Amino acid sequence: MISILTPSRSRPELAKRMMQSAFKSAGCEIDIMFYLNADDPLLKDYLSFLSPQQYIIGPNQSTCYSWNLMAEKATFDILFLVGDDAQFDCNDWGVKVINAFSQYPDRIACVYPRAPSVGRKKNPHFCLHKNWINAVGYFLPPVFYHWYVDTWIREVAVSIGRFHLISDFEMPIENIKDAVNKSYHHSWMRERDDWVWDKTSHYRDADVKHLRDFITNFK
């Protein structure tokens, strides 16, 4: 019913903890897919607890691109973008996600849990249905390297009135300051994505139009 998609590097224990918490408390059928780096010195640690259908191995590249690759291979229609630093600390969280989408016959919505560390109106982890992908052509906007993907989805979802918080589903995020975290804060990466954000408002407007058209024409 729900596919969890997570890029992970040099954090096998965090990834394992996240995965175990997800399966333990979902309350419905789920699967999980990790994007792993071929040059990760801890790659074998991941492979010790993952089955072959639970990962893709590729170069260390854009996390946005990695999420899109995983979305293309996902088994189920509901796609859950999750970081390896999160935990599923809510019984029947999967049922809550499915029930949220069921409020929209066309399944067009950004459904997300509360993340106390970042605030009520932000969505570092969120779910989209494959109908959203079919409408706009991708899971995440492929123009970014790492930043702004949640902001993009949030702005589009708010514009169509489909930004759906599950208030009784909370996902804690651990603030980990390791080499992986630091790599995403390289000035070149942030500056590059800042520049892209400022140049792409018309593409967000196009996503809004495509989604509204899908909703209007859905039968």
Coordinates of N, CA and C in Angstrom, one line a residue:
M1 N 0.8 -1.2 0.0 CA 0.0 0.0 0.0 C 0.8 1.3 0.0
I2 N 2.0 1.3 0.7 CA 2.8 2.5 0.9 C 4.3 2.1 0.6
S3 N 5.0 2.8 -0.2 CA 6.4 2.6 -0.5 C 7.2 3.7 0.2
I4 N 8.1 3.4 1.1 CA 9.0 4.3 1.7 C 10.3 4.5 0.9
L5 N 10.7 5.7 0.6 CA 11.8 6.0 -0.3 C 12.9 6.8 0.5
T6 N 14.1 6.3 0.6 CA 15.1 6.9 1.5 C 16.5 6.8 0.9
P7 N 17.1 7.9 0.5 CA 18.6 7.8 0.2 C 19.4 7.8 1.5
S8 N 20.4 7.0 1.5 CA 21.2 6.9 2.8 C 22.7 6.6 2.5
R9 N 23.5 7.2 3.2 CA 25.0 7.1 3.1 C 25.6 7.0 4.4
S10 N 26.4 6.0 4.7 CA 27.3 5.9 5.9 C 26.4 6.0 7.2
R11 N 25.2 5.6 7.1 CA 24.3 5.6 8.3 C 23.5 4.3 8.4
P12 N 24.2 3.2 8.3 CA 23.4 1.9 8.3 C 22.6 1.7 9.5
E13 N 23.1 2.1 10.7 CA 22.4 1.8 11.9 C 21.1 2.7 12.0
L14 N 21.3 4.0 11.5 CA 20.1 4.8 11.5 C 19.1 4.3 10.5
A15 N 19.5 3.9 9.3 CA 18.6 3.3 8.3 C 17.9 2.1 8.8
K16 N 18.6 1.3 9.5 CA 18.0 0.0 10.0 C 17.0 0.4 11.1
R17 N 17.3 1.3 12.0 CA 16.3 1.7 13.0 C 15.1 2.3 12.4
M18 N 15.3 3.2 11.4 CA 14.1 3.8 10.7 C 13.2 2.7 10.1
M19 N 13.9 1.8 9.4 CA 13.1 0.7 8.7 C 12.4 -0.2 9.7
Q20 N 13.0 -0.6 10.8 CA 12.4 -1.4 11.7 C 11.2 -0.8 12.4
S21 N 11.3 0.5 12.7 CA 10.2 1.3 13.3 C 9.1 1.4 12.4
A22 N 9.4 1.5 11.1 CA 8.3 1.7 10.1 C 7.5 0.4 10.0
F23 N 8.2 -0.8 9.8 CA 7.4 -2.0 9.7 C 6.7 -2.4 11.0
K24 N 7.3 -2.1 12.1 CA 6.7 -2.5 13.4 C 5.3 -1.8 13.6
S25 N 5.2 -0.6 13.2 CA 4.0 0.2 13.6 C 3.1 0.6 12.4
A26 N 3.3 0.1 11.2 CA 2.6 0.6 10.0 C 1.1 0.3 10.1
G27 N 0.8 -1.0 10.5 CA -0.6 -1.4 10.5 C -1.2 -1.7 9.1
C28 N -0.4 -1.7 8.1 CA -0.8 -2.0 6.7 C 0.4 -2.5 6.0
E29 N 0.2 -2.9 4.7 CA 1.3 -3.4 3.9 C 2.2 -2.3 3.5
I30 N 3.5 -2.4 3.7 CA 4.4 -1.4 3.2 C 5.7 -2.1 2.6
D31 N 6.4 -1.3 1.9 CA 7.8 -1.8 1.5 C 8.7 -0.6 1.6
I32 N 10.0 -0.8 1.4 CA 11.0 0.2 1.6 C 12.0 0.1 0.5
M33 N 12.5 1.2 0.1 CA 13.6 1.2 -0.9 C 14.7 2.3 -0.5
F34 N 15.9 1.9 -0.4 CA 17.0 2.8 -0.2 C 17.8 3.0 -1.4
Y35 N 18.3 4.3 -1.6 CA 19.3 4.5 -2.6 C 20.6 4.6 -1.9
L36 N 21.6 3.7 -2.3 CA 22.9 3.6 -1.6 C 24.0 3.9 -2.6
N37 N 25.1 4.4 -2.1 CA 26.2 4.9 -2.9 C 27.2 3.7 -3.1
A38 N 27.6 3.5 -4.4 CA 28.6 2.5 -4.7 C 29.9 2.7 -4.0
D39 N 30.2 3.9 -3.7 CA 31.5 4.2 -3.0 C 31.4 4.4 -1.5
D40 N 30.3 4.0 -1.0 CA 30.1 4.2 0.5 C 30.9 3.1 1.2
P41 N 31.8 3.5 2.1 CA 32.7 2.5 2.8 C 31.9 1.6 3.7
L42 N 30.6 2.0 4.0 CA 29.8 1.1 4.9 C 28.7 0.4 4.1
L43 N 28.9 0.3 2.8 CA 27.9 -0.3 1.9 C 27.6 -1.8 2.4
K44 N 28.6 -2.5 2.7 CA 28.4 -3.9 3.1 C 27.5 -4.0 4.4
D45 N 27.6 -3.0 5.2 CA 26.8 -3.0 6.4 C 25.3 -2.9 6.1
Y46 N 25.0 -2.1 5.1 CA 23.6 -2.0 4.6 C 23.1 -3.4 4.0
L47 N 24.0 -3.9 3.2 CA 23.6 -5.2 2.5 C 23.4 -6.4 3.5
S48 N 24.0 -6.2 4.7 CA 23.8 -7.3 5.6 C 22.4 -7.4 6.2
F49 N 21.6 -6.4 6.1 CA 20.2 -6.5 6.6 C 19.1 -6.1 5.6
L50 N 19.5 -5.7 4.3 CA 18.6 -5.4 3.3 C 18.5 -6.6 2.3
S51 N 17.3 -6.8 1.8 CA 17.1 -7.8 0.7 C 17.3 -7.0 -0.7
P52 N 17.7 -7.7 -1.8 CA 18.0 -7.0 -3.0 C 16.9 -6.1 -3.5
Q53 N 15.6 -6.4 -3.3 CA 14.6 -5.5 -3.7 C 14.4 -4.3 -2.9
Q54 N 15.2 -4.1 -1.8 CA 15.1 -3.0 -0.9 C 16.1 -1.9 -1.2
Y55 N 16.9 -2.0 -2.2 CA 17.9 -1.0 -2.5 C 18.2 -0.8 -4.0
I56 N 18.7 0.4 -4.3 CA 19.3 0.7 -5.6 C 20.7 1.1 -5.2
I57 N 21.7 0.7 -5.9 CA 23.1 1.1 -5.7 C 23.5 2.0 -7.0
G58 N 24.0 3.1 -6.7 CA 24.5 4.0 -7.8 C 25.5 5.0 -7.3
P59 N 25.9 5.9 -8.1 CA 26.9 6.9 -7.7 C 26.4 7.9 -6.7
N60 N 27.3 8.5 -6.0 CA 26.9 9.6 -5.0 C 26.5 10.8 -5.8
Q61 N 25.2 11.1 -5.8 CA 24.7 12.1 -6.7 C 23.6 12.9 -6.0
S62 N 22.9 13.7 -6.8 CA 21.8 14.5 -6.3 C 20.8 13.6 -5.5
T63 N 20.4 14.0 -4.3 CA 19.4 13.3 -3.6 C 18.1 13.4 -4.3
C64 N 17.8 14.5 -4.9 CA 16.6 14.7 -5.6 C 16.5 13.7 -6.8
Y65 N 17.5 13.5 -7.5 CA 17.5 12.5 -8.6 C 17.4 11.1 -8.0
S66 N 18.0 10.9 -6.9 CA 17.9 9.5 -6.3 C 16.5 9.2 -5.9
W67 N 15.8 10.2 -5.3 CA 14.4 10.0 -4.9 C 13.5 9.8 -6.2
N68 N 13.8 10.4 -7.3 CA 13.0 10.2 -8.5 C 13.2 8.8 -9.0
L69 N 14.5 8.3 -9.0 CA 14.8 7.0 -9.4 C 14.0 5.9 -8.6
M70 N 14.0 6.1 -7.3 CA 13.3 5.2 -6.4 C 11.8 5.2 -6.7
A71 N 11.3 6.4 -6.9 CA 9.8 6.6 -7.2 C 9.5 5.8 -8.5
E72 N 10.3 5.8 -9.5 CA 10.0 5.0 -10.7 C 10.0 3.5 -10.5
K73 N 10.7 3.0 -9.4 CA 10.7 1.6 -9.2 C 9.8 1.2 -8.0
A74 N 9.1 2.1 -7.4 CA 8.3 1.8 -6.2 C 7.2 0.9 -6.6
T75 N 6.9 0.0 -5.6 CA 5.8 -1.0 -5.8 C 4.4 -0.4 -5.7
F76 N 4.2 0.4 -4.6 CA 2.9 0.8 -4.3 C 2.6 2.2 -4.8
D77 N 1.3 2.6 -4.7 CA 0.9 3.9 -5.3 C 1.2 5.1 -4.4
I78 N 1.2 4.9 -3.1 CA 1.5 6.0 -2.2 C 3.0 5.9 -1.9
L79 N 3.7 7.1 -2.2 CA 5.1 7.2 -2.0 C 5.4 8.1 -0.8
F80 N 6.3 7.6 0.1 CA 6.6 8.3 1.3 C 8.0 8.7 1.3
L81 N 8.3 10.0 1.1 CA 9.7 10.5 1.2 C 10.1 10.6 2.7
V82 N 11.1 9.8 3.0 CA 11.6 9.8 4.4 C 13.1 9.8 4.5
G83 N 13.6 10.6 5.4 CA 15.0 10.6 5.7 C 15.5 9.5 6.6
D84 N 16.7 9.1 6.5 CA 17.2 8.0 7.4 C 17.3 8.4 8.9
D85 N 17.1 9.7 9.1 CA 17.3 10.2 10.5 C 15.9 10.3 11.2
A86 N 14.9 9.8 10.6 CA 13.5 9.8 11.1 C 13.2 8.5 11.8
Q87 N 12.1 8.6 12.7 CA 11.6 7.4 13.3 C 10.1 7.4 13.2
F88 N 9.5 6.2 13.0 CA 8.1 6.0 13.0 C 7.6 5.7 14.4
D89 N 7.1 6.7 15.1 CA 6.8 6.5 16.5 C 5.3 6.7 16.7
C90 N 4.5 6.0 15.9 CA 3.0 6.1 15.9 C 2.4 4.8 15.4
N91 N 1.5 4.3 16.3 CA 0.9 3.0 15.9 C -0.1 3.3 14.7
D92 N -0.1 2.3 13.8 CA -1.0 2.4 12.6 C -0.8 3.6 11.8
W93 N 0.4 4.1 11.7 CA 0.7 5.3 10.9 C 0.3 5.1 9.4
G94 N 0.5 3.9 8.9 CA 0.1 3.6 7.5 C -1.4 3.8 7.3
V95 N -2.2 3.3 8.2 CA -3.6 3.4 8.1 C -4.0 4.9 8.1
K96 N -3.4 5.7 8.9 CA -3.7 7.1 9.0 C -3.3 7.8 7.6
V97 N -2.3 7.4 7.0 CA -1.9 7.9 5.7 C -2.9 7.5 4.6
I98 N -3.3 6.3 4.6 CA -4.3 5.8 3.6 C -5.6 6.5 3.8
N99 N -6.0 6.6 5.1 CA -7.3 7.3 5.4 C -7.3 8.8 4.9
A100 N -6.1 9.4 5.1 CA -6.0 10.8 4.6 C -6.2 10.9 3.1
F101 N -5.5 10.1 2.4 CA -5.7 10.1 0.9 C -7.1 9.7 0.5
S102 N -7.8 8.9 1.3 CA -9.1 8.5 0.9 C -10.1 9.6 0.9
Q103 N -9.8 10.8 1.5 CA -10.6 11.9 1.5 C -10.7 12.6 0.2
Y104 N -9.7 12.3 -0.7 CA -9.6 12.9 -2.0 C -9.8 11.8 -3.1
P105 N -10.9 11.7 -3.8 CA -11.2 10.7 -4.8 C -10.1 10.5 -5.8
D106 N -9.5 11.7 -6.2 CA -8.4 11.7 -7.2 C -7.0 11.4 -6.6
R107 N -7.0 11.3 -5.2 CA -5.7 11.0 -4.5 C -4.6 12.1 -4.7
I108 N -5.0 13.3 -5.1 CA -4.0 14.4 -5.3 C -4.0 15.1 -4.0
A109 N -2.9 15.0 -3.2 CA -2.6 15.7 -2.0 C -1.2 15.5 -1.6
C110 N -0.7 16.4 -0.8 CA 0.6 16.2 0.0 C 0.2 15.9 1.4
V111 N 0.3 14.6 1.8 CA -0.1 14.2 3.1 C 1.2 14.0 4.0
Y112 N 1.2 14.6 5.2 CA 2.5 14.6 5.9 C 2.2 14.6 7.4
P113 N 3.1 14.0 8.2 CA 3.1 13.9 9.6 C 3.7 15.2 10.3
R114 N 3.4 15.3 11.5 CA 4.0 16.4 12.3 C 5.5 16.1 12.5
A115 N 6.3 17.1 12.4 CA 7.8 17.0 12.7 C 8.1 18.0 13.7
P116 N 8.0 17.7 15.0 CA 8.1 18.8 16.1 C 9.3 19.7 16.0
S117 N 10.4 19.1 15.5 CA 11.7 19.9 15.5 C 11.7 21.0 14.4
V118 N 10.8 20.9 13.4 CA 10.8 21.9 12.3 C 9.6 22.8 12.3
G119 N 8.5 22.4 13.0 CA 7.3 23.3 13.0 C 6.1 22.6 12.3
R120 N 5.0 23.1 12.7 CA 3.7 22.5 12.2 C 3.5 22.6 10.7
K121 N 3.9 23.7 10.1 CA 3.6 24.0 8.7 C 4.7 23.5 7.7
K122 N 5.7 22.8 8.2 CA 6.7 22.3 7.3 C 6.6 20.8 7.2
N123 N 7.2 20.3 6.1 CA 7.0 18.9 5.7 C 8.3 18.2 5.3
P124 N 9.2 18.0 6.2 CA 10.5 17.3 5.7 C 10.2 15.9 5.3
H125 N 9.2 15.3 5.8 CA 8.8 13.9 5.3 C 7.3 14.0 4.8
F126 N 7.0 13.5 3.6 CA 5.7 13.6 3.1 C 5.4 12.5 2.1
C127 N 4.1 12.4 1.9 CA 3.6 11.3 0.9 C 2.9 12.0 -0.2
L128 N 3.1 11.4 -1.4 CA 2.4 11.7 -2.6 C 1.9 10.4 -3.2
H129 N 0.8 10.5 -3.9 CA 0.2 9.4 -4.7 C 0.8 9.4 -6.1
K130 N 0.9 8.3 -6.7 CA 1.4 8.2 -8.1 C 0.5 9.1 -9.1
N131 N -0.7 9.4 -8.7 CA -1.5 10.2 -9.6 C -0.9 11.6 -9.7
W132 N -0.2 12.1 -8.6 CA 0.5 13.4 -8.6 C 1.6 13.3 -9.6
I133 N 2.4 12.2 -9.6 CA 3.5 12.0 -10.6 C 2.9 12.0 -12.0
N134 N 1.8 11.3 -12.2 CA 1.3 11.2 -13.5 C 0.8 12.6 -14.0
A135 N 0.4 13.4 -13.1 CA -0.1 14.8 -13.5 C 1.1 15.7 -13.9
V136 N 2.1 15.7 -13.1 CA 3.2 16.7 -13.3 C 4.4 16.1 -14.0
G137 N 4.6 14.8 -14.0 CA 5.7 14.2 -14.7 C 6.9 13.7 -13.9
Y138 N 6.9 14.0 -12.6 CA 8.0 13.5 -11.7 C 7.5 13.5 -10.3
F139 N 8.3 12.8 -9.5 CA 8.0 12.8 -8.0 C 8.5 14.1 -7.4
L140 N 9.7 14.4 -7.6 CA 10.3 15.7 -7.1 C 10.8 16.5 -8.2
P141 N 10.8 17.8 -8.1 CA 11.3 18.7 -9.2 C 12.8 18.4 -9.5
P142 N 13.1 17.9 -10.7 CA 14.4 17.4 -10.9 C 15.5 18.5 -11.1
V143 N 15.1 19.7 -11.0 CA 16.0 20.8 -11.2 C 16.9 21.1 -10.0
F144 N 16.6 20.5 -8.8 CA 17.4 20.8 -7.6 C 18.4 19.6 -7.3
Y145 N 19.4 20.0 -6.6 CA 20.4 19.0 -6.2 C 19.9 18.4 -4.9
H146 N 19.6 19.2 -3.9 CA 19.2 18.6 -2.6 C 18.1 19.5 -1.9
W147 N 18.3 20.8 -2.0 CA 17.4 21.7 -1.2 C 16.1 22.0 -1.9
Y148 N 15.1 22.5 -1.2 CA 13.9 23.1 -1.7 C 12.8 22.1 -2.1
V149 N 13.1 20.8 -2.2 CA 12.1 19.9 -2.7 C 10.8 19.9 -1.8
D150 N 11.0 19.9 -0.5 CA 9.8 19.9 0.3 C 9.1 21.3 0.2
T151 N 9.9 22.3 0.1 CA 9.3 23.7 -0.1 C 8.4 23.7 -1.3
W152 N 9.0 23.2 -2.4 CA 8.3 23.2 -3.7 C 7.0 22.4 -3.6
I153 N 7.0 21.2 -3.0 CA 5.8 20.4 -2.9 C 4.8 21.1 -2.0
R154 N 5.3 21.7 -0.9 CA 4.4 22.5 0.0 C 3.7 23.6 -0.7
E155 N 4.4 24.4 -1.4 CA 3.8 25.6 -2.1 C 2.8 25.1 -3.1
V156 N 3.1 24.1 -3.9 CA 2.1 23.6 -4.9 C 0.9 23.0 -4.2
A157 N 1.1 22.2 -3.1 CA -0.1 21.6 -2.4 C -0.9 22.7 -1.8
V158 N -0.4 23.7 -1.2 CA -1.1 24.8 -0.6 C -1.9 25.5 -1.7
S159 N -1.3 25.7 -2.9 CA -2.0 26.4 -3.9 C -3.3 25.7 -4.4
I160 N -3.3 24.4 -4.4 CA -4.4 23.6 -4.8 C -5.3 23.2 -3.6
G161 N -5.0 23.7 -2.4 CA -5.8 23.4 -1.2 C -5.7 21.9 -0.8
R162 N -4.5 21.3 -1.0 CA -4.4 19.9 -0.7 C -3.1 19.6 0.1
F163 N -2.8 20.5 1.1 CA -1.7 20.3 2.0 C -2.3 19.7 3.3
H164 N -2.1 18.4 3.5 CA -2.9 17.7 4.5 C -2.0 17.2 5.6
L165 N -2.1 17.8 6.8 CA -1.4 17.4 8.0 C -2.2 16.3 8.7
I166 N -1.5 15.2 9.0 CA -2.1 14.2 9.9 C -1.7 14.6 11.3
S167 N -2.6 15.2 12.0 CA -2.2 15.8 13.3 C -1.9 14.8 14.4
D168 N -2.4 13.6 14.3 CA -2.1 12.6 15.3 C -1.0 11.6 14.9
F169 N -0.2 12.0 13.9 CA 0.9 11.2 13.4 C 2.2 12.1 13.5
E170 N 3.1 11.7 14.4 CA 4.3 12.5 14.7 C 5.5 11.7 14.3
M171 N 6.4 12.3 13.6 CA 7.7 11.6 13.2 C 8.9 12.4 13.8
P172 N 9.5 12.0 14.9 CA 10.7 12.6 15.4 C 11.8 12.5 14.4
I173 N 12.6 13.6 14.4 CA 13.8 13.6 13.5 C 15.0 13.9 14.4
E174 N 16.0 13.0 14.3 CA 17.2 13.2 15.1 C 18.2 14.2 14.4
N175 N 18.6 15.2 15.2 CA 19.6 16.2 14.7 C 21.0 15.6 14.7
I176 N 21.4 15.1 13.6 CA 22.7 14.4 13.5 C 23.7 15.3 12.7
K177 N 24.8 15.7 13.3 CA 25.7 16.5 12.7 C 27.0 15.7 12.3
D178 N 26.8 14.9 11.3 CA 27.9 14.0 10.8 C 28.4 14.5 9.5
A179 N 29.3 13.7 8.9 CA 29.9 14.1 7.6 C 28.9 14.2 6.5
V180 N 27.9 13.3 6.6 CA 26.8 13.3 5.6 C 26.0 14.6 5.6
N181 N 25.6 15.0 6.9 CA 24.9 16.2 7.0 C 25.7 17.4 6.5
K182 N 27.0 17.4 6.8 CA 27.8 18.5 6.4 C 28.0 18.6 4.9
S183 N 27.9 17.5 4.3 CA 28.1 17.5 2.8 C 26.9 18.2 2.1
Y184 N 25.7 18.2 2.7 CA 24.6 18.8 2.1 C 24.6 20.3 2.4
H185 N 25.5 20.8 3.2 CA 25.6 22.2 3.6 C 26.8 22.9 2.9
H186 N 27.4 22.2 1.9 CA 28.4 22.9 1.2 C 27.8 24.2 0.6
S187 N 28.6 25.2 0.6 CA 28.1 26.5 0.1 C 27.7 26.4 -1.3
W188 N 28.5 25.7 -2.1 CA 28.2 25.6 -3.6 C 26.8 25.0 -3.8
M189 N 26.5 24.0 -3.0 CA 25.2 23.3 -3.2 C 24.0 24.1 -2.9
R190 N 24.1 24.8 -1.7 CA 23.0 25.6 -1.3 C 22.9 26.9 -2.2
E191 N 24.0 27.5 -2.6 CA 23.9 28.6 -3.5 C 23.4 28.2 -4.8
R192 N 23.7 27.1 -5.3 CA 23.2 26.6 -6.6 C 21.7 26.4 -6.5
D193 N 21.2 25.7 -5.5 CA 19.8 25.5 -5.3 C 19.0 26.8 -5.0
D194 N 19.6 27.7 -4.3 CA 19.0 29.0 -4.1 C 18.8 29.7 -5.4
W195 N 19.8 29.7 -6.3 CA 19.7 30.3 -7.6 C 18.5 29.6 -8.4
V196 N 18.5 28.3 -8.4 CA 17.5 27.6 -9.1 C 16.1 27.9 -8.6
W197 N 15.9 28.0 -7.3 CA 14.6 28.3 -6.7 C 14.1 29.7 -7.3
D198 N 15.0 30.7 -7.3 CA 14.5 32.0 -7.8 C 14.2 32.0 -9.2
K199 N 14.6 31.0 -10.0 CA 14.4 31.0 -11.4 C 13.2 30.2 -11.9
T200 N 12.6 29.5 -11.0 CA 11.6 28.4 -11.4 C 10.2 28.6 -10.9
S201 N 9.8 29.8 -10.5 CA 8.4 30.0 -10.1 C 7.4 29.6 -11.1
H202 N 7.7 29.8 -12.4 CA 6.8 29.5 -13.5 C 6.6 28.0 -13.6
Y203 N 7.6 27.2 -13.2 CA 7.4 25.8 -13.3 C 6.5 25.3 -12.1
R204 N 6.6 25.9 -11.0 CA 5.7 25.6 -9.9 C 4.2 26.0 -10.3
D205 N 4.1 27.1 -11.0 CA 2.8 27.5 -11.5 C 2.2 26.4 -12.5
A206 N 3.1 25.9 -13.3 CA 2.7 24.8 -14.2 C 2.3 23.6 -13.5
D207 N 3.0 23.2 -12.4 CA 2.6 22.0 -11.6 C 1.2 22.3 -11.1
V208 N 0.9 23.4 -10.6 CA -0.4 23.8 -10.0 C -1.5 23.6 -11.1
K209 N -1.2 24.1 -12.3 CA -2.2 23.9 -13.4 C -2.4 22.5 -13.7
H210 N -1.3 21.7 -13.9 CA -1.5 20.3 -14.2 C -2.3 19.5 -13.2
L211 N -2.1 19.8 -11.9 CA -2.8 19.1 -10.8 C -4.2 19.6 -10.8
R212 N -4.5 20.8 -11.0 CA -5.9 21.3 -11.0 C -6.6 20.6 -12.2
D213 N -6.0 20.6 -13.3 CA -6.6 19.9 -14.5 C -6.9 18.5 -14.2
F214 N -5.9 17.8 -13.5 CA -6.1 16.4 -13.2 C -7.3 16.2 -12.3
I215 N -7.4 17.1 -11.3 CA -8.6 17.0 -10.3 C -9.9 17.3 -11.1
T216 N -9.9 18.3 -11.9 CA -11.1 18.6 -12.6 C -11.6 17.5 -13.6
N217 N -10.6 16.8 -14.2 CA -11.0 15.8 -15.2 C -11.0 14.4 -14.6
F218 N -10.8 14.3 -13.4 CA -10.8 12.9 -12.8 C -12.2 12.3 -12.8
K219 N -12.2 11.1 -13.1 CA -13.5 10.3 -13.2 C -13.4 9.0 -12.4

